[in-house]
Amino acid sequence: MYSEKVMDHFTNPRNVGEIENASGVGTVGNAKCGDIMRIYLDIDEDTKVIKDCKFKTFGCGAAVATSSMATELVMGKTIYEALEVTNKAVMEALDGLPPVKVHCSLLAEEAIHAALWDYAQNHGIVIEGLSEPKADIHEGEEENEE
Amino acid sequence: MSKLIYLDNAATTAVRPEVFEAMKPHFLEEYANPSSVYTFAQHSARAVENARSQIADMLHAKTSEIYFTAGGSESDNWAIKAIADLKKEKGKHIITSKIEHHAVLHTCEYLEKQGYEVTYLNVDENGLISLEELKASIRPDTILISIMFANNEIGTIEPIAEIGKIAKEHNIIFHTDAVQAFAHVPIDVEEMNIDALSASGHKFNGPKGIGFLYLRSNIRIQPLIHGGAQERGKRAGTINTPGIVGMGKAAELAQKEMDSRIEKETQVRDYLIQKIRDNIPYVKLNGDEQKRLPNNVNFSFRFVEGEALLLMLDRAGICGSSGSACTSGSLDPSHVLLAIGLPHEIAHGSLRLTLSEETTKEDADYVVEQLQTIIEKLRSMSPLYEDFVKGEQKNV
């Protein structure tokens, strides 16, 4: 069902964890659908290069693997280059995903964008081509708890 | 071969060697079509009728009330559609539950499109229907009650005898999908007032592709397949002699060993349940503690997603199943887990382990040991767990 690369990134995910005082944090997805991704970015103030990137994901094998791959793809890139990392690039780097799992790669792209948006908000800058991410996951969660 | 601990016996079981041996001659030597006249064919015909008697005896039914089919889904489809058709002059209302197998649910949805009305009974947090709600749902035009004997995901055993009594009092036909229960727990169609019952061979160490429908003799439904006179003219097509013989043998063995098997499986089941509770935090047993199939364990592990859990277990040689959306091929987690009131994120983190009589306490020890490591790893990656821990720290 999954390619070897997906299984590799699922079983040995790269860059799992948190970054304290991260430059930007983005969380996308919701527990209702079974996928939540959170990406932490540490960005160099001057060069705008992503020095470090970590993730945490609640989700299936593909959700974990796409998060892991997305962190690898943006690491060392400038924020402008990172914006160019699409879900397609993530999928290709993983040697493909089953059709029902394509949404996981979209989620990975959204998570990167959400973290970049958070960075831009924190620093009062505008990153061209970046729009506000979809509503925060916690709204959905609270509904569930009631 | 590397380690394999198969804990998905609700999905399918291994054919027992005795069953395979009983089937073998019917492929190689006694291959005649049992419908033929010559003596050679009569050997096959007798073997088929022996299997029918075996199954009928087990249920306290008559042999003429057992129809062989290709499996549980076929039996469910046939029973529900044919009974609906038979009784359409009396009414078009059917009562079932929200936690039925899709073979029942989708058949009922199909009938809704054909102008029938269906009441889907709720279940409580353990998966049990309410007899009061059942009684309150009965109308003058109710023609069929179809409630599963035991649930395939959470193992809850429904109050079948009580349902049968209510159905009989109201002169309504009672069908039960007993695919998970037949040959696992005692069933008596007379005592329990069951009018129709579906079962499947491969769920009790018989072969795949064979099942049966028990149908009380006073209910005269239309044939499922038109053609030859097989199965009293109700289901045409050359008789699957090896399949039927295999299922008959599996039923015979199950009947002989039922008490000891129930005792053994229940012991290992309860041991595994306790051990998971003792060793892994933030877990919830799904299904009723007591009214439960002897081989069913179903837990939700908070902050963890089911497919990821299954993939990790697979690497440790453990086969299980989950009710998460990712394993169902839809966006929603299992309808059964939602019906017992689990929030989506907890339903996504469910794991079903279904034992066989071969499963040992040592297997259970190994599974819990692996589960501990896997759950810890997945939680360490989970943003839900991170938020939970930070919330806890704030509250201290």
Coordinates of C-alpha atoms in Angstrom, one line a residue:
Chain A
M1 CA 0.0 0.0 0.0
Y2 CA 2.8 2.5 0.9
S3 CA 6.1 3.0 -0.9
E4 CA 9.3 2.1 0.9
K5 CA 10.1 5.8 1.3
V6 CA 6.8 6.4 3.0
M7 CA 7.4 3.5 5.3
D8 CA 10.9 4.7 6.0
H9 CA 9.7 8.2 6.9
F10 CA 6.9 6.7 9.0
T11 CA 9.0 4.4 11.0
N12 CA 12.0 6.7 11.3
P13 CA 10.5 10.1 11.1
R14 CA 13.0 13.0 10.7
N15 CA 12.8 16.1 12.8
V16 CA 10.1 15.1 15.3
G17 CA 9.8 17.4 18.2
E18 CA 9.2 21.0 19.3
I19 CA 11.3 24.1 19.1
E20 CA 11.2 26.3 22.1
N21 CA 10.6 30.0 21.3
A22 CA 10.2 29.1 17.6
S23 CA 10.0 31.9 15.1
G24 CA 6.8 30.4 13.7
V25 CA 4.4 27.6 14.6
G26 CA 1.6 26.3 12.4
T27 CA -1.1 23.8 13.2
V28 CA -3.5 22.5 10.6
G29 CA -6.1 19.7 10.2
N30 CA -8.5 18.6 12.9
A31 CA -9.0 15.6 15.2
K32 CA -12.4 14.9 13.7
C33 CA -10.9 13.9 10.4
G34 CA -8.0 12.1 12.1
D35 CA -5.1 14.3 11.1
I36 CA -3.4 17.1 12.9
M37 CA 0.0 18.5 11.9
R38 CA 2.1 21.0 13.8
I39 CA 5.2 22.5 12.3
Y40 CA 7.8 24.6 14.2
L41 CA 10.3 26.9 12.3
D42 CA 13.5 28.5 13.6
I43 CA 14.2 31.3 11.1
D44 CA 17.4 33.4 10.8
E45 CA 16.4 37.0 11.3
D46 CA 18.8 38.4 8.7
T47 CA 19.0 35.8 6.0
K48 CA 15.4 34.5 6.4
V49 CA 16.8 31.0 6.1
I50 CA 15.1 28.1 8.0
K51 CA 17.7 27.0 10.4
D52 CA 15.7 24.3 12.0
C53 CA 12.3 22.7 11.5
K54 CA 10.4 20.2 13.7
F55 CA 7.0 18.6 13.6
K56 CA 4.4 16.8 15.6
T57 CA 1.6 14.8 13.9
F58 CA -1.4 12.9 15.0
G59 CA -2.5 10.8 12.0
C60 CA -2.0 7.8 9.8
G61 CA 1.3 6.5 8.2
A62 CA 1.0 8.9 5.3
A63 CA 0.4 11.9 7.6
V64 CA 3.5 11.2 9.6
A65 CA 5.6 10.5 6.5
T66 CA 4.5 13.7 4.6
S67 CA 5.2 15.8 7.7
S68 CA 8.7 14.3 8.0
M69 CA 9.4 14.8 4.3
A70 CA 8.1 18.4 4.4
T71 CA 10.5 19.3 7.2
E72 CA 13.4 17.8 5.3
L73 CA 12.4 19.8 2.1
V74 CA 12.2 23.2 3.8
M75 CA 15.2 22.8 6.0
G76 CA 18.0 25.2 4.9
K77 CA 15.7 27.0 2.5
T78 CA 14.7 30.7 2.7
I79 CA 11.2 31.4 3.7
Y80 CA 10.5 32.4 0.1
E81 CA 11.9 29.1 -1.3
A82 CA 10.0 27.2 1.4
L83 CA 6.8 28.7 0.1
E84 CA 7.5 27.0 -3.2
V85 CA 7.5 23.5 -1.6
T86 CA 4.2 22.1 -2.8
N87 CA 2.3 19.0 -1.8
K88 CA 3.3 17.6 -5.2
A89 CA 7.0 18.0 -4.3
V90 CA 6.4 16.2 -1.0
M91 CA 4.5 13.4 -2.8
E92 CA 7.2 13.0 -5.4
A93 CA 9.9 12.9 -2.8
L94 CA 8.1 10.0 -1.1
D95 CA 7.7 8.1 -4.4
G96 CA 4.0 8.7 -4.4
L97 CA 1.0 8.1 -2.1
P98 CA -2.1 6.1 -2.5
P99 CA -4.9 8.3 -3.9
V100 CA -6.9 8.3 -0.7
K101 CA -3.8 9.7 1.1
V102 CA -3.1 12.7 -1.2
H103 CA -4.9 15.0 1.3
C104 CA -2.1 14.2 3.8
S105 CA 0.4 15.9 1.5
L106 CA -1.9 18.9 1.1
L107 CA -2.0 19.1 4.9
A108 CA 1.8 19.1 5.0
E109 CA 1.9 22.0 2.6
E110 CA -0.7 23.9 4.6
A111 CA 1.2 23.3 7.8
I112 CA 4.4 24.8 6.4
H113 CA 2.3 27.8 5.1
A114 CA 0.7 28.2 8.5
A115 CA 4.0 28.2 10.3
L116 CA 5.3 30.8 7.8
W117 CA 2.2 32.9 8.3
D118 CA 2.7 32.8 12.1
Y119 CA 6.3 33.9 11.6
A120 CA 5.2 36.8 9.3
Q121 CA 2.5 37.9 11.9
N122 CA 5.0 37.8 14.7
H123 CA 7.5 39.9 12.8
G124 CA 5.1 42.3 11.1
I125 CA 6.2 41.3 7.6
V126 CA 4.3 40.3 4.5
I127 CA 5.4 37.3 2.6
E128 CA 4.1 37.7 -0.9
G129 CA 1.9 34.8 -2.1
L130 CA 1.1 33.7 1.4
S131 CA -2.5 33.8 2.7
E132 CA -3.9 33.3 6.1
P133 CA -4.3 29.6 7.0
K134 CA -7.6 28.0 7.6
A135 CA -9.3 28.1 11.0
D136 CA -7.4 26.8 14.0
I137 CA -8.0 23.2 14.9
H138 CA -9.0 24.0 18.5
E139 CA -12.3 25.3 17.4
G140 CA -13.3 21.9 16.2
E141 CA -11.9 20.2 19.3
E142 CA -14.0 22.3 21.7
E143 CA -17.2 21.4 19.7
N144 CA -16.4 17.7 20.2
E145 CA -15.9 18.0 23.9
E146 CA -19.3 19.6 24.5
Chain B
M1 CA 9.2 -17.1 9.2
S2 CA 9.4 -14.1 11.5
K3 CA 7.1 -13.8 14.4
L4 CA 3.4 -13.7 13.6
I5 CA 0.7 -13.1 16.2
Y6 CA -2.6 -13.1 14.4
L7 CA -5.2 -11.2 16.4
D8 CA -7.7 -10.5 13.7
N9 CA -9.9 -13.6 14.0
A10 CA -13.1 -11.4 13.6
A11 CA -11.9 -10.7 10.1
T12 CA -11.2 -14.3 9.3
T13 CA -9.9 -17.5 10.9
A14 CA -7.5 -20.2 9.8
V15 CA -9.1 -23.4 8.4
R16 CA -8.5 -26.1 11.0
P17 CA -6.5 -29.1 9.7
E18 CA -9.4 -31.5 10.5
V19 CA -11.7 -29.3 8.4
F20 CA -9.2 -29.3 5.5
E21 CA -8.9 -33.1 5.7
A22 CA -12.7 -33.4 5.6
M23 CA -12.9 -31.2 2.5
K24 CA -10.0 -32.8 0.6
P25 CA -11.8 -35.9 -0.7
H26 CA -14.6 -33.7 -2.1
F27 CA -12.1 -32.0 -4.4
L28 CA -10.1 -35.1 -5.5
E29 CA -12.2 -38.2 -5.2
E30 CA -15.8 -37.5 -4.3
Y31 CA -16.2 -34.7 -6.9
A32 CA -19.6 -35.7 -8.3
N33 CA -22.4 -33.1 -8.5
P34 CA -24.6 -34.0 -5.5
S35 CA -27.7 -33.4 -7.6
S36 CA -26.9 -36.3 -10.0
V37 CA -28.6 -39.7 -9.8
Y38 CA -25.8 -42.2 -9.7
T39 CA -24.5 -43.8 -6.5
F40 CA -21.2 -41.9 -6.9
A41 CA -23.1 -38.6 -6.5
Q42 CA -25.0 -39.9 -3.6
H43 CA -21.8 -39.9 -1.5
S44 CA -21.5 -36.2 -2.1
A45 CA -25.2 -35.6 -1.5
R46 CA -25.0 -37.4 1.8
A47 CA -22.0 -35.4 2.9
V48 CA -23.9 -32.2 2.2
E49 CA -27.0 -33.3 4.1
N50 CA -24.8 -34.4 7.1
A51 CA -23.4 -30.9 7.2
R52 CA -26.9 -29.5 7.1
S53 CA -28.0 -31.7 10.0
Q54 CA -24.9 -30.7 12.0
I55 CA -25.7 -27.0 11.7
A56 CA -29.4 -27.5 12.2
D57 CA -28.8 -29.5 15.4
M58 CA -26.5 -26.9 16.7
L59 CA -29.2 -24.2 16.4
H60 CA -32.1 -26.5 17.4
A61 CA -33.6 -26.0 13.9
K62 CA -34.9 -28.4 11.3
T63 CA -32.6 -29.4 8.4
S64 CA -35.2 -28.0 6.0
E65 CA -34.6 -24.6 7.6
I66 CA -30.9 -24.3 6.6
Y67 CA -30.1 -22.8 3.2
F68 CA -26.4 -22.8 2.1
T69 CA -25.2 -19.5 0.7
A70 CA -21.8 -18.0 -0.2
G71 CA -21.4 -16.2 3.1
G72 CA -22.7 -13.8 5.7
S73 CA -23.3 -10.8 3.5
E74 CA -25.3 -12.9 1.1
S75 CA -27.4 -14.3 3.9
D76 CA -28.1 -10.9 5.4
N77 CA -29.0 -9.4 2.0
W78 CA -31.3 -12.3 1.1
A79 CA -33.1 -12.5 4.4
I80 CA -33.8 -8.8 4.7
K81 CA -34.8 -8.1 1.1
A82 CA -36.8 -11.3 0.7
I83 CA -38.7 -10.8 4.0
A84 CA -39.3 -7.2 3.1
D85 CA -40.8 -8.3 -0.2
L86 CA -42.8 -11.1 1.4
K87 CA -44.4 -8.8 4.0
K88 CA -44.9 -5.7 1.9
E89 CA -48.7 -6.1 1.9
K90 CA -48.7 -6.0 5.7
G91 CA -46.3 -3.0 6.0
K92 CA -43.0 -1.4 5.0
H93 CA -41.4 -0.7 8.4
I94 CA -38.2 -2.3 9.5
I95 CA -36.3 -1.9 12.8
T96 CA -32.6 -2.4 13.0
S97 CA -29.7 -0.9 15.0
K98 CA -27.1 1.8 14.3
I99 CA -24.2 -0.7 14.9
E100 CA -25.1 -3.4 12.4
H101 CA -22.6 -4.7 9.8
H102 CA -22.7 -2.8 6.5
A103 CA -24.3 -5.9 4.9
V104 CA -27.4 -5.1 7.0
L105 CA -27.1 -1.3 7.1
H106 CA -26.6 -0.9 3.3
T107 CA -29.4 -3.4 2.6
C108 CA -31.7 -1.3 4.7
E109 CA -30.6 1.9 3.0
Y110 CA -31.4 0.2 -0.3
L111 CA -34.8 -0.7 0.9
E112 CA -35.4 2.9 2.1
K113 CA -34.9 4.0 -1.5
Q114 CA -37.5 1.4 -2.5
G115 CA -40.1 3.0 -0.2
Y116 CA -39.5 1.1 3.0
E117 CA -39.1 3.0 6.3
V118 CA -36.3 2.0 8.6
T119 CA -35.8 2.8 12.3
Y120 CA -32.2 2.6 13.4
L121 CA -32.1 1.9 17.1
N122 CA -29.6 3.7 19.3
V123 CA -27.2 1.9 21.5
D124 CA -25.8 2.8 24.9
E125 CA -22.1 3.5 25.7
N126 CA -21.5 -0.3 25.8
G127 CA -23.2 -0.9 22.5
L128 CA -26.4 -2.4 23.9
I129 CA -29.8 -1.6 22.3
S130 CA -32.6 -0.6 24.7
L131 CA -35.6 -3.0 24.8
E132 CA -37.8 0.0 25.7
E133 CA -36.8 1.9 22.6
L134 CA -37.4 -1.3 20.6
K135 CA -40.9 -1.7 22.0
A136 CA -41.6 2.0 21.4
S137 CA -40.5 1.7 17.8
I138 CA -42.9 -1.1 16.9
R139 CA -45.8 0.1 14.7
P140 CA -48.7 -1.8 13.1
D141 CA -46.8 -1.8 9.8
T142 CA -43.5 -3.2 11.3
I143 CA -42.6 -6.4 9.4
L144 CA -39.0 -7.1 10.4
I145 CA -36.6 -6.6 13.3
S146 CA -33.0 -7.3 12.4
I147 CA -30.5 -7.0 15.3
M148 CA -27.1 -8.5 15.2
F149 CA -26.3 -11.3 17.7
A150 CA -22.9 -9.8 18.6
N151 CA -21.1 -6.8 17.2
N152 CA -18.1 -7.4 15.0
E153 CA -16.1 -4.4 16.2
I154 CA -16.7 -4.1 20.0
G155 CA -17.9 -7.7 20.7
T156 CA -21.1 -6.6 22.5
I157 CA -23.7 -9.4 22.7
E158 CA -27.2 -8.1 22.3
P159 CA -30.2 -9.3 24.4
I160 CA -31.3 -11.7 21.7
A161 CA -33.7 -13.8 23.6
E162 CA -35.5 -10.7 24.9
I163 CA -35.7 -9.2 21.4
G164 CA -37.0 -12.5 20.1
K165 CA -39.7 -12.5 22.8
I166 CA -40.8 -9.0 21.9
A167 CA -40.9 -9.8 18.2
K168 CA -42.9 -12.9 18.8
E169 CA -45.5 -11.1 21.0
H170 CA -46.0 -8.6 18.2
N171 CA -46.0 -11.2 15.4
I172 CA -42.9 -9.6 13.7
I173 CA -40.2 -11.6 12.0
F174 CA -36.9 -11.5 13.8
H175 CA -33.6 -11.8 11.9
T176 CA -30.2 -11.8 13.5
D177 CA -26.8 -11.4 11.9
A178 CA -24.9 -14.0 13.9
V179 CA -21.8 -13.9 11.7
Q180 CA -19.5 -13.2 14.8
A181 CA -21.5 -15.3 17.2
F182 CA -22.4 -18.6 15.6
A183 CA -20.1 -21.4 16.7
H184 CA -18.6 -19.0 19.3
V185 CA -21.4 -18.8 21.8
P186 CA -24.5 -21.0 22.2
I187 CA -27.5 -20.2 20.0
D188 CA -30.9 -21.8 20.2
V189 CA -33.4 -20.5 17.7
E190 CA -36.3 -22.0 19.5
E191 CA -35.5 -20.7 22.9
M192 CA -34.5 -17.3 21.6
N193 CA -37.4 -17.0 19.1
I194 CA -35.1 -16.3 16.2
D195 CA -36.9 -16.6 12.8
A196 CA -33.9 -16.0 10.5
L197 CA -30.2 -16.1 11.2
S198 CA -27.1 -15.4 9.0
A199 CA -23.7 -17.0 9.5
S200 CA -20.4 -17.5 7.7
G201 CA -18.0 -20.4 7.6
H202 CA -14.7 -18.7 7.7
K203 CA -15.5 -16.9 11.0
F204 CA -15.3 -20.2 12.8
N205 CA -12.3 -22.1 11.2
G206 CA -14.3 -23.2 8.2
P207 CA -13.5 -22.2 4.6
K208 CA -14.2 -18.8 2.9
G209 CA -17.0 -18.5 0.4
I210 CA -19.6 -20.5 2.3
G211 CA -22.3 -19.6 4.8
F212 CA -25.9 -20.2 5.5
L213 CA -29.2 -18.7 6.2
Y214 CA -31.5 -20.3 8.8
L215 CA -35.1 -19.4 8.0
R216 CA -38.1 -20.7 10.0
S217 CA -40.1 -23.1 7.9
N218 CA -43.3 -21.0 8.0
I219 CA -41.6 -18.1 6.2
R220 CA -41.8 -18.7 2.5
I221 CA -39.5 -16.3 0.8
Q222 CA -38.7 -15.9 -2.9
P223 CA -35.7 -17.6 -4.4
L224 CA -32.4 -15.6 -4.3
I225 CA -31.1 -17.2 -7.5
H226 CA -33.4 -18.7 -10.1
G227 CA -32.4 -21.8 -11.9
G228 CA -32.0 -25.4 -10.7
A229 CA -33.8 -27.0 -7.8
Q230 CA -30.8 -26.7 -5.3
E231 CA -31.6 -25.6 -1.8
R232 CA -35.2 -26.4 -2.1
G233 CA -35.5 -24.2 -5.2
K234 CA -34.5 -21.1 -3.3
R235 CA -30.9 -20.8 -4.3
A236 CA -29.9 -22.3 -7.7
G237 CA -26.4 -23.2 -8.7
T238 CA -24.2 -26.3 -8.3
I239 CA -23.8 -27.1 -4.7
N240 CA -20.4 -26.2 -3.2
T241 CA -19.8 -29.6 -1.7
P242 CA -16.2 -29.0 -0.3
G243 CA -17.3 -25.7 1.2
I244 CA -20.4 -27.1 2.9
V245 CA -18.6 -30.2 4.2
G246 CA -15.8 -27.9 5.6
M247 CA -18.3 -25.6 7.3
G248 CA -20.2 -28.6 8.7
K249 CA -17.0 -30.1 10.1
A250 CA -16.0 -26.7 11.6
A251 CA -19.4 -26.4 13.2
E252 CA -19.1 -30.0 14.6
L253 CA -15.7 -29.2 16.2
A254 CA -17.0 -25.9 17.5
Q255 CA -20.0 -27.5 19.1
K256 CA -17.9 -30.2 20.7
E257 CA -15.3 -27.8 22.1
M258 CA -17.5 -24.7 22.7
D259 CA -17.4 -24.7 26.5
S260 CA -13.7 -25.2 26.8
R261 CA -13.0 -22.7 24.1
I262 CA -15.1 -20.1 25.7
E263 CA -13.4 -20.6 29.0
K264 CA -9.9 -20.5 27.5
E265 CA -10.5 -17.5 25.2
T266 CA -12.3 -15.5 28.0
Q267 CA -9.3 -16.1 30.3
V268 CA -6.8 -14.8 27.8
R269 CA -9.1 -11.9 26.8
D270 CA -9.6 -10.7 30.4
Y271 CA -5.8 -11.1 31.0
L272 CA -5.0 -9.0 27.9
I273 CA -7.6 -6.3 28.9
Q274 CA -6.3 -6.1 32.4
K275 CA -2.7 -5.9 31.3
I276 CA -3.4 -3.1 28.8
R277 CA -5.2 -1.2 31.5
D278 CA -2.4 -1.7 34.0
N279 CA 0.4 -0.8 31.7
I280 CA -0.8 1.9 29.3
P281 CA -2.4 5.2 30.5
Y282 CA -5.3 7.0 28.8
V283 CA -7.0 4.0 27.4
K284 CA -10.7 3.0 27.2
L285 CA -12.2 -0.4 26.7
N286 CA -14.9 -0.3 24.1
G287 CA -17.9 -2.6 24.4
D288 CA -19.6 -4.2 27.3
E289 CA -17.3 -5.8 30.0
Q290 CA -19.6 -8.8 30.6
K291 CA -21.9 -9.2 27.6
R292 CA -18.9 -9.6 25.3
L293 CA -17.7 -12.2 22.8
P294 CA -15.0 -14.4 24.4
N295 CA -12.4 -13.4 21.8
N296 CA -12.9 -9.6 21.5
V297 CA -10.7 -6.9 22.9
N298 CA -11.3 -3.3 21.6
F299 CA -9.5 -0.3 23.1
S300 CA -9.2 3.3 22.3
F301 CA -5.8 4.8 22.9
R302 CA -6.1 8.6 23.3
F303 CA -3.8 10.9 21.2
V304 CA -3.0 8.2 18.8
E305 CA -4.3 7.3 15.3
G306 CA -5.4 3.8 14.5
E307 CA -3.7 3.2 11.1
A308 CA -0.3 4.4 12.4
L309 CA -0.8 2.0 15.3
L310 CA -1.6 -0.9 13.0
L311 CA 1.4 -0.2 10.8
M312 CA 3.7 -0.2 13.9
L313 CA 2.1 -3.4 15.3
D314 CA 2.6 -5.1 11.9
R315 CA 6.3 -4.4 12.1
A316 CA 6.3 -6.2 15.4
G317 CA 4.5 -9.2 13.7
I318 CA 1.1 -8.4 15.3
C319 CA -2.1 -8.4 13.1
G320 CA -5.0 -6.3 14.4
S321 CA -7.6 -3.9 13.1
S322 CA -8.9 -0.4 13.7
G323 CA -12.0 1.7 13.4
S324 CA -10.1 4.8 12.3
A325 CA -11.2 6.6 9.1
C326 CA -7.9 5.8 7.5
T327 CA -8.6 2.1 7.6
S328 CA -12.3 2.4 6.6
G329 CA -11.5 4.3 3.4
S330 CA -13.8 7.2 4.4
L331 CA -13.4 10.4 6.3
D332 CA -15.3 9.2 9.3
P333 CA -14.2 6.7 11.9
S334 CA -16.3 3.5 12.5
H335 CA -20.1 4.0 12.7
V336 CA -20.1 1.6 15.7
L337 CA -17.6 3.7 17.7
L338 CA -19.5 6.9 17.0
A339 CA -22.8 5.2 17.9
I340 CA -21.4 4.3 21.4
G341 CA -20.7 8.0 21.8
L342 CA -16.9 8.2 21.3
P343 CA -15.7 11.6 20.1
H344 CA -14.1 11.4 16.7
E345 CA -10.5 11.7 17.8
I346 CA -10.9 8.9 20.3
A347 CA -12.7 6.7 17.8
H348 CA -9.7 7.3 15.4
G349 CA -7.4 5.7 18.0
S350 CA -9.2 2.4 18.3
L351 CA -7.6 -1.0 18.1
R352 CA -9.4 -4.3 17.8
L353 CA -7.6 -7.5 18.8
T354 CA -9.6 -10.7 18.3
L355 CA -8.1 -13.9 19.7
S356 CA -8.3 -17.5 18.7
E357 CA -8.3 -20.5 20.9
E358 CA -4.5 -20.7 20.1
T359 CA -3.8 -17.3 21.6
T360 CA -1.8 -17.6 24.8
K361 CA -1.0 -15.4 27.8
E362 CA 2.5 -15.2 26.5
D363 CA 1.2 -13.8 23.2
A364 CA -0.7 -11.2 25.3
D365 CA 2.4 -10.3 27.2
Y366 CA 4.3 -9.8 24.0
V367 CA 1.5 -7.7 22.5
V368 CA 1.3 -5.4 25.6
E369 CA 5.1 -5.0 25.7
Q370 CA 5.1 -3.9 22.0
L371 CA 2.0 -1.7 22.5
Q372 CA 3.6 0.1 25.4
T373 CA 6.6 1.1 23.2
I374 CA 4.5 1.9 20.2
I375 CA 1.9 4.0 22.0
E376 CA 4.7 5.9 23.8
K377 CA 6.4 6.6 20.4
L378 CA 3.2 7.7 18.7
R379 CA 2.2 9.9 21.6
S380 CA 5.6 11.6 21.6
M381 CA 4.9 12.6 18.0
S382 CA 1.3 13.7 18.7
P383 CA 0.4 17.4 19.0
L384 CA -2.8 16.3 20.8
Y385 CA -0.7 14.7 23.5
E386 CA 1.6 17.7 23.6
D387 CA -1.4 20.0 24.2
F388 CA -2.8 17.6 26.8
V389 CA 0.5 17.5 28.8
K390 CA 0.8 21.3 28.7
G391 CA -2.8 21.7 29.8
E392 CA -2.1 19.3 32.7
Q393 CA 1.0 21.3 33.7
K394 CA -1.0 24.5 33.7
N395 CA -3.6 23.0 35.9
V396 CA -1.1 21.8 38.5

